[in-house]
Tab-separated table of C-alpha atoms and ligand atoms in Angstrom:
chain	number	residue	atom	x	y	z
P	1	MET	CA	-13.073	32.243	3.271
P	2	VAL	CA	-11.805	33.641	5.456
P	3	GLN	CA	-9.499	30.586	6.756
P	4	ILE	CA	-8.738	29.839	3.229
P	5	LYS	CA	-7.141	32.955	2.355
P	6	TYR	CA	-6.067	33.409	5.528
P	7	LEU	CA	-3.361	29.924	5.516
P	8	THR	CA	-3.064	30.417	1.487
P	9	LEU	CA	-1.137	33.988	1.788
P	10	LYS	CA	0.648	32.757	5.073
P	11	LEU	CA	1.738	29.791	3.284
P	12	GLU	CA	3.106	31.191	0.209
P	13	ARG	CA	4.885	33.080	3.055
P	14	ASP	CA	6.412	32.289	6.486
P	15	ASN	CA	4.253	29.822	7.163
P	16	ILE	CA	5.466	27.197	4.991
P	17	GLU	CA	8.883	27.091	7.460
P	18	LYS	CA	6.886	26.960	11.109
P	19	ILE	CA	4.799	23.325	8.832
P	20	ILE	CA	8.381	22.763	7.939
P	21	ASN	CA	10.344	22.789	11.311
P	22	GLY	CA	6.864	21.150	13.170
P	23	ASP	CA	4.627	24.230	14.366
P	24	LYS	CA	1.750	22.283	16.294
P	25	ARG	CA	-0.666	23.971	15.811
P	26	LEU	CA	-0.197	25.506	12.346
P	27	ILE	CA	-0.301	21.805	11.583
P	28	SER	CA	-3.455	20.959	13.020
P	29	ARG	CA	-4.983	23.920	11.078
P	30	VAL	CA	-3.588	22.972	8.143
P	31	ILE	CA	-4.994	18.884	8.994
P	32	THR	CA	-8.682	20.380	10.219
P	33	TYR	CA	-8.404	22.612	7.081
P	34	VAL	CA	-7.174	19.749	4.201
P	35	GLU	CA	-9.966	17.185	6.571
P	36	ASN	CA	-12.999	19.539	5.410
P	37	ASN	CA	-12.117	19.377	1.748
P	38	GLU	CA	-11.410	23.020	1.168
P	39	ASP	CA	-11.650	23.662	-2.258
P	40	ASN	CA	-7.955	24.829	-2.306
P	41	LYS	CA	-7.003	22.481	0.117
P	42	HIS	CA	-4.647	21.434	-3.272
P	43	ASP	CA	-2.901	23.968	-3.321
P	44	ILE	CA	-1.165	23.977	0.493
P	45	LEU	CA	-0.548	20.359	-0.016
P	46	LYS	CA	0.831	21.197	-3.535
P	47	THR	CA	3.239	23.385	-1.338
P	48	LEU	CA	4.403	20.752	1.199
P	49	TYR	CA	4.480	18.022	-0.879
P	50	LYS	CA	8.209	18.611	-2.053
P	51	TYR	CA	9.045	18.228	1.623
P	52	THR	CA	7.836	15.237	1.681
P	53	GLY	CA	9.969	11.597	1.497
P	54	LYS	CA	11.841	11.459	5.098
P	55	ALA	CA	10.058	10.283	6.758
P	56	TYR	CA	9.347	6.332	7.921
P	57	LYS	CA	6.651	5.055	8.008
P	58	ILE	CA	4.754	2.267	9.824
P	59	GLY	CA	1.111	0.352	10.234
P	60	ILE	CA	-0.122	-0.882	13.156
P	61	THR	CA	-2.777	-3.332	12.447
P	62	GLY	CA	-4.779	-5.621	13.993
P	63	PRO	CA	-8.332	-6.986	15.859
P	64	PRO	CA	-9.730	-4.596	17.877
P	65	GLY	CA	-8.603	-4.303	21.619
P	66	ALA	CA	-5.254	-6.487	20.327
P	67	GLY	CA	-2.989	-3.979	21.934
P	68	LYS	CA	-2.394	-1.370	19.245
P	69	SER	CA	-2.622	1.382	20.854
P	70	THR	CA	-0.917	0.441	23.614
P	71	ILE	CA	2.397	-1.194	21.080
P	72	THR	CA	1.981	2.328	19.681
P	73	ASP	CA	2.292	4.459	22.736
P	74	CYS	CA	5.099	1.796	24.165
P	75	LEU	CA	7.260	2.409	19.655
P	76	VAL	CA	6.359	6.457	20.248
P	77	LYS	CA	8.268	6.665	23.479
P	78	LEU	CA	10.986	4.674	22.466
P	79	LEU	CA	11.747	6.609	19.787
P	80	VAL	CA	10.698	10.092	20.997
P	81	LYS	CA	13.939	8.559	23.832
P	82	GLU	CA	16.446	7.204	20.824
P	83	GLY	CA	15.730	11.317	19.845
P	84	PHE	CA	13.391	11.480	16.854
P	85	LYS	CA	10.554	12.717	16.735
P	86	VAL	CA	6.217	10.794	15.606
P	87	GLY	CA	3.721	11.522	14.081
P	88	VAL	CA	0.689	8.901	15.116
P	89	ILE	CA	-2.448	8.779	12.649
P	90	ALA	CA	-5.354	6.578	14.591
P	91	VAL	CA	-7.673	5.915	11.345
P	92	ASP	CA	-10.165	4.552	15.306
P	93	PRO	CA	-12.717	5.633	17.029
P	94	THR	CA	-11.816	4.295	20.633
P	95	SER	CA	-8.144	5.488	20.038
P	96	PRO	CA	-7.579	6.918	23.444
P	97	TYR	CA	-4.864	9.283	22.779
P	98	THR	CA	-6.246	13.035	23.248
P	99	GLY	CA	-4.517	16.379	22.542
P	100	GLY	CA	-1.346	15.006	22.473
P	101	ALA	CA	-1.220	12.960	25.573
P	102	LEU	CA	-0.066	10.024	25.088
P	103	LEU	CA	-1.376	6.992	27.984
P	104	GLY	CA	-0.011	5.841	31.363
P	105	ASP	CA	3.405	7.361	31.416
P	106	ARG	CA	5.294	3.440	31.031
P	107	VAL	CA	9.686	4.568	29.901
P	108	ARG	CA	10.847	7.506	31.608
P	109	MET	CA	10.209	10.068	29.961
P	110	THR	CA	9.904	14.216	30.850
P	111	ASP	CA	6.811	15.274	29.465
P	112	SER	CA	7.437	17.538	27.798
P	113	SER	CA	10.171	15.612	25.442
P	114	LEU	CA	6.868	13.571	24.476
P	115	LEU	CA	5.099	16.933	24.134
P	116	GLU	CA	7.311	18.607	21.698
P	117	ASN	CA	8.719	15.531	19.363
P	118	VAL	CA	4.892	14.068	18.866
P	119	PHE	CA	1.802	14.780	16.887
P	120	ILE	CA	-0.967	12.695	17.420
P	121	ARG	CA	-4.032	13.116	15.399
P	122	SER	CA	-7.369	10.400	15.533
P	123	MET	CA	-9.045	10.166	12.570
P	124	ALA	CA	-13.050	9.327	12.233
P	125	THR	CA	-13.647	6.444	10.493
P	126	ARG	CA	-16.582	8.430	8.004
P	127	GLY	CA	-18.819	6.772	5.719
P	128	SER	CA	-16.816	6.076	3.097
P	129	LEU	CA	-13.374	3.812	2.698
P	130	GLY	CA	-12.290	5.224	0.072
P	131	GLY	CA	-12.724	9.086	1.252
P	132	LEU	CA	-10.606	7.942	4.500
P	133	CYS	CA	-7.761	6.566	2.764
P	134	LYS	CA	-7.071	9.862	1.125
P	135	SER	CA	-7.429	12.428	3.847
P	136	VAL	CA	-5.011	9.518	5.713
P	137	ASN	CA	-2.208	10.156	2.754
P	138	ASP	CA	-3.312	13.469	3.112
P	139	VAL	CA	-2.399	14.044	6.943
P	140	CYS	CA	1.083	11.415	6.083
P	141	ASN	CA	2.082	14.170	4.212
P	142	ILE	CA	1.704	17.179	6.039
P	143	LEU	CA	3.241	15.491	9.111
P	144	ASP	CA	5.800	13.942	6.518
P	145	ALA	CA	7.012	17.746	5.817
P	146	SER	CA	6.626	18.549	9.510
P	147	GLY	CA	10.184	17.162	9.981
P	148	LYS	CA	8.695	13.439	11.270
P	149	ASP	CA	10.828	10.571	11.221
P	150	PHE	CA	8.736	8.584	11.848
P	151	ILE	CA	4.747	8.757	11.118
P	152	ILE	CA	2.915	5.269	12.774
P	153	LEU	CA	-0.188	4.570	11.659
P	154	GLU	CA	-2.739	2.584	13.744
P	155	THR	CA	-5.923	1.308	12.004
P	156	VAL	CA	-8.375	-1.375	13.652
P	157	GLY	CA	-8.540	-4.445	11.207
P	158	VAL	CA	-11.373	-5.361	10.445
P	159	GLY	CA	-12.098	-4.664	7.025
P	160	GLN	CA	-10.653	-3.240	3.004
P	161	SER	CA	-9.842	-0.267	4.638
P	162	GLU	CA	-7.410	-1.070	6.661
P	163	LEU	CA	-5.802	-3.222	3.373
P	164	ASP	CA	-5.836	0.149	1.413
P	165	ILE	CA	-4.389	1.722	4.304
P	166	ALA	CA	-1.459	-0.802	4.844
P	167	LYS	CA	-0.787	0.220	1.648
P	168	THR	CA	1.025	3.488	2.972
P	169	ALA	CA	2.865	2.596	5.212
P	170	ASP	CA	6.544	1.361	4.611
P	171	THR	CA	6.218	-1.401	6.568
P	172	THR	CA	3.038	-2.811	8.806
P	173	VAL	CA	3.219	-4.756	11.789
P	174	VAL	CA	0.103	-7.181	12.082
P	175	VAL	CA	-1.155	-7.851	16.062
P	176	LEU	CA	-2.589	-10.799	17.402
P	177	VAL	CA	-2.892	-12.318	20.911
P	178	PRO	CA	-3.483	-15.767	22.569
P	179	GLU	CA	-6.702	-15.604	21.990
P	180	SER	CA	-6.483	-15.112	18.030
P	181	GLY	CA	-5.382	-18.651	17.808
P	182	ASP	CA	-8.770	-19.902	15.966
P	183	SER	CA	-8.827	-17.646	14.387
P	184	ILE	CA	-5.773	-17.483	12.791
P	185	GLN	CA	-7.100	-20.170	9.981
P	186	ALA	CA	-9.404	-18.200	9.199
P	187	MET	CA	-7.633	-15.819	9.620
P	188	LYS	CA	-8.220	-13.654	5.371
P	189	ALA	CA	-5.086	-13.865	2.996
P	190	GLY	CA	-5.031	-10.213	2.679
P	191	LEU	CA	-3.797	-9.347	6.625
P	192	MET	CA	-1.797	-12.456	5.492
P	193	GLU	CA	-0.192	-9.855	2.646
P	194	ILE	CA	0.301	-7.066	3.615
P	195	ALA	CA	2.180	-8.264	7.185
P	196	ASP	CA	5.590	-7.653	7.227
P	197	LEU	CA	5.723	-8.238	10.415
P	198	PHE	CA	3.477	-10.152	13.605
P	199	VAL	CA	3.194	-9.608	16.771
P	200	ILE	CA	2.011	-11.950	19.389
P	201	ASN	CA	0.623	-9.620	21.275
P	202	LYS	CA	-0.325	-9.792	25.366
P	203	SER	CA	2.261	-12.861	25.351
P	204	ASP	CA	1.564	-12.956	29.064
P	205	ARG	CA	-2.005	-15.079	28.592
P	206	LEU	CA	-1.625	-18.841	27.480
P	207	GLY	CA	-1.784	-19.508	24.656
P	208	ALA	CA	0.850	-17.445	23.091
P	209	ASP	CA	3.489	-20.176	22.622
P	210	GLU	CA	1.324	-21.856	20.237
P	211	ILE	CA	-0.246	-18.852	18.173
P	212	LEU	CA	3.436	-18.350	17.515
P	213	THR	CA	3.568	-22.001	16.172
P	214	SER	CA	0.428	-21.890	14.340
P	215	LEU	CA	1.396	-18.210	12.231
P	216	LYS	CA	4.748	-19.631	11.270
P	217	ASN	CA	4.091	-22.687	10.176
P	218	MET	CA	1.452	-20.221	7.775
P	219	LEU	CA	4.480	-18.347	7.064
P	220	HIS	CA	6.517	-21.764	5.898
P	221	LEU	CA	3.330	-21.850	3.065
P	222	ARG	CA	3.142	-17.931	2.061
P	223	ASN	CA	3.966	-17.146	-1.486
P	224	PRO	CA	6.882	-15.264	-1.214
P	225	GLY	CA	6.580	-12.919	-4.087
P	226	GLU	CA	8.917	-10.162	-4.078
P	227	ASP	CA	9.798	-9.979	-0.641
P	228	LYS	CA	11.286	-13.479	-0.163
P	229	ARG	CA	13.158	-12.462	3.376
P	230	GLU	CA	11.245	-14.295	6.841
P	231	ILE	CA	9.048	-12.249	7.966
P	232	GLY	CA	8.907	-11.014	11.692
P	233	VAL	CA	7.399	-13.015	14.233
P	234	ILE	CA	7.648	-10.799	17.827
P	235	LYS	CA	5.892	-11.742	21.096
P	236	ALA	CA	5.434	-8.831	23.610
P	237	ILE	CA	3.572	-7.667	26.112
P	238	ALA	CA	2.673	-3.966	25.741
P	239	SER	CA	1.519	-3.092	29.216
P	240	ARG	CA	4.878	-3.802	30.827
P	241	ASN	CA	6.717	-2.174	27.660
P	242	THR	CA	8.498	-6.353	26.727
P	243	GLY	CA	9.144	-6.554	23.557
P	244	ILE	CA	8.887	-3.359	22.037
P	245	GLU	CA	12.808	-3.015	20.994
P	246	GLU	CA	12.741	-5.565	20.125
P	247	LEU	CA	9.945	-5.137	17.671
P	248	LEU	CA	12.072	-1.698	17.071
P	249	ALA	CA	15.004	-3.195	15.771
P	250	GLU	CA	12.813	-5.617	13.522
P	251	ILE	CA	11.259	-2.907	12.373
P	252	THR	CA	13.904	-0.807	11.571
P	253	GLY	CA	15.934	-3.997	10.213
P	254	HIS	CA	12.391	-4.810	7.809
P	255	GLY	CA	13.177	-0.489	6.659
P	256	LYS	CA	17.138	-1.317	5.839
P	257	TYR	CA	16.404	-5.008	3.792
P	258	LEU	CA	13.950	-2.420	1.699
P	259	LYS	CA	16.916	-0.049	0.769
P	260	THR	CA	19.217	-2.662	0.081
P	261	THR	CA	17.506	-4.926	-2.026
P	262	GLY	CA	15.719	-1.642	-4.671
P	263	LEU	CA	12.288	-2.075	-3.463
P	264	PHE	CA	11.810	0.347	-1.153
P	265	GLU	CA	11.834	2.325	-4.240
P	266	LYS	CA	9.266	0.125	-5.838
P	267	LYS	CA	7.597	-0.062	-2.451
P	268	ARG	CA	7.212	3.858	-2.956
P	269	CYS	CA	6.660	4.229	-6.669
P	270	LYS	CA	3.280	1.474	-5.832
P	271	GLN	CA	2.777	4.068	-3.168
P	272	ALA	CA	2.360	6.670	-5.432
P	273	GLU	CA	-0.031	4.584	-7.612
P	274	ASN	CA	-2.245	4.042	-4.731
P	275	GLU	CA	-1.962	7.999	-3.691
P	276	ILE	CA	-2.931	9.428	-7.259
P	277	LYS	CA	-5.706	6.916	-8.284
P	278	GLU	CA	-7.167	7.367	-4.436
P	279	ILE	CA	-6.877	11.629	-5.429
P	280	VAL	CA	-8.718	10.607	-8.962
P	281	ASN	CA	-11.172	8.621	-7.793
P	282	SER	CA	-12.371	11.463	-4.464
P	283	GLY	CA	-11.974	13.993	-7.409
P	284	LEU	CA	-14.189	11.833	-9.680
P	285	GLN	CA	-16.996	10.994	-7.669
P	286	LYS	CA	-17.402	14.867	-6.494
P	287	ASN	CA	-17.536	15.837	-9.641
P	288	PHE	CA	-20.142	13.087	-10.982
P	289	TRP	CA	-22.115	14.061	-8.302
P	290	ASN	CA	-23.340	17.219	-9.272
P	291	GLU	CA	-25.959	18.964	-8.743
P	292	LYS	CA	-27.599	17.948	-12.015
P	293	ASN	CA	-26.302	14.298	-11.529
P	294	ARG	CA	-28.242	14.523	-8.298
P	295	ASN	CA	-31.335	15.472	-9.601
P	296	LEU	CA	-31.322	13.212	-11.928
P	297	LEU	CA	-31.017	10.421	-10.053
P	298	GLU	CA	-33.654	11.503	-7.613
P	299	ILE	CA	-36.102	12.042	-10.426
P	300	ASN	CA	-36.214	8.475	-11.760
P	301	LEU	CA	-35.574	6.266	-8.520
P	302	LYS	CA	-39.656	6.039	-8.132
P	303	LYS	CA	-39.072	5.233	-12.297
P	304	ILE	CA	-36.588	2.100	-10.670
P	305	VAL	CA	-38.403	0.564	-8.806
P	306	ASP	CA	-42.308	0.662	-10.927
P	307	LYS	CA	-39.768	-0.674	-14.185
P	308	GLU	CA	-39.984	2.355	-15.977
P	309	THR	CA	-36.770	2.454	-16.812
P	310	ASP	CA	-34.210	0.084	-14.444
P	311	PRO	CA	-30.271	1.726	-13.064
P	312	TYR	CA	-28.506	0.265	-16.074
P	313	THR	CA	-30.308	2.578	-18.741
P	314	LEU	CA	-30.264	5.425	-16.030
P	315	SER	CA	-26.514	4.805	-15.456
P	316	GLU	CA	-25.275	5.467	-18.822
P	317	GLU	CA	-27.682	8.270	-19.097
P	318	LEU	CA	-25.701	10.052	-15.839
P	319	PHE	CA	-22.962	8.838	-17.691
P	320	GLY	CA	-24.310	11.356	-20.784
P	321	GLN	CA	-24.341	8.418	-23.129
S	401	GDP	N1	-3.047	-8.740	29.312
S	401	GDP	C1	-2.441	-7.475	28.769
S	401	GDP	N2	-3.516	-6.942	28.543
S	401	GDP	C2	-2.553	-5.304	27.392
S	401	GDP	C3	-1.496	-6.123	27.100
S	401	GDP	N3	-1.732	-5.083	26.240
S	401	GDP	C4	-2.626	-4.561	26.116
S	401	GDP	N4	-3.555	-5.127	26.632
S	401	GDP	C5	-4.555	-4.104	27.576
S	401	GDP	O1	-5.937	-4.324	26.806
S	401	GDP	C6	-6.598	-3.705	26.478
S	401	GDP	C7	-6.458	-3.094	24.769
S	401	GDP	O2	-4.836	-2.325	24.319
S	401	GDP	P1	-4.973	-1.014	22.993
S	401	GDP	O3	-4.104	-0.787	23.064
S	401	GDP	O4	-6.403	-0.289	23.576
S	401	GDP	O5	-6.182	-2.272	22.196
S	401	GDP	P2	-6.267	-1.695	20.579
S	401	GDP	O6	-7.823	-1.504	20.325
S	401	GDP	O7	-6.139	-2.917	19.657
S	401	GDP	O8	-5.812	-0.456	20.709
S	401	GDP	C8	-5.777	-2.470	27.223
S	401	GDP	O9	-6.605	-2.761	28.534
S	401	GDP	C9	-4.484	-2.498	27.245
S	401	GDP	O10	-4.672	-2.339	29.190
S	401	GDP	C10	-0.619	-6.428	26.914
S	401	GDP	O11	0.750	-7.413	26.682
S	401	GDP	N5	-0.739	-7.621	28.056
S	402	MG	MG1	-6.340	0.971	18.975
């Protein structure tokens, strides 16, 4: 309670300005506060929302071990070198980021400029996916309000969650490796649909050209939808910092394409729609499973197993019908 009071009070005064100017300690505290599902967290998010909208959001997804974190690491360094402020949200428990320290120093840059201009947050993939999407959106908004030019979202591409999280990004990069060759044919349509750009990482290994060809063939068969642009496929060796400048050029190119065709605004509207649905869904869940309904469920479980009642009737009772 003390913390709530402190934050709300401070937010009304000068701390808003500190967050907007990128005060790391305060940003960390606000994120933790929001992640912990504190009751008045929406007050904070409401206040910060009007400062959002400036950050360009890059989603990086793909199978575990494909090199997403290594690519993120290189990309962050390149962006900072070009004078940008960057936020990273890693929705992957195995991501090697700790307290702002990035992986090995592959690009010459003083640590202080990284420390000053980069904010990294790892998020646990705790339990429910729905809740996770909302938290990612919340953290994105906080980082956006804090003046980041780019936000990189790293998600491990294994299920529905990263497809949902990809909806948050302006440009979604799907990372594959030569070993993914066989699975490309079987690749979920979903992953194909969310990709604005492909990276064949670990091109130092055998099979990179083969996967490049089969991917391009597949992309020709793809239903282009509204986005008529040809999808870029880039080869990279992230562990040697190779292909990263090309990747950034493709991302920037995609962003420009979206803006000149009017698709960007549409995308942002779609993102807002998804965001609102996530907030409403999480609110419904929270309100619905109140003590009364949890008890009603509890006392009826045995009756369902004994066939004295059934799940359908019980759901109707829960809905108060
Ligand atoms: N041979 C090779 N190894 C790489 C390359 N990029 C990353 N790696 C290595 O692959 C492993 C997994 O990388 P990581 O970035 O953690 O993958 P993530 O799980 O997708 O985030 C690490 O040991 C990296 O050093 C590359 O281009 N070539
Ligand atoms: Mg990773």
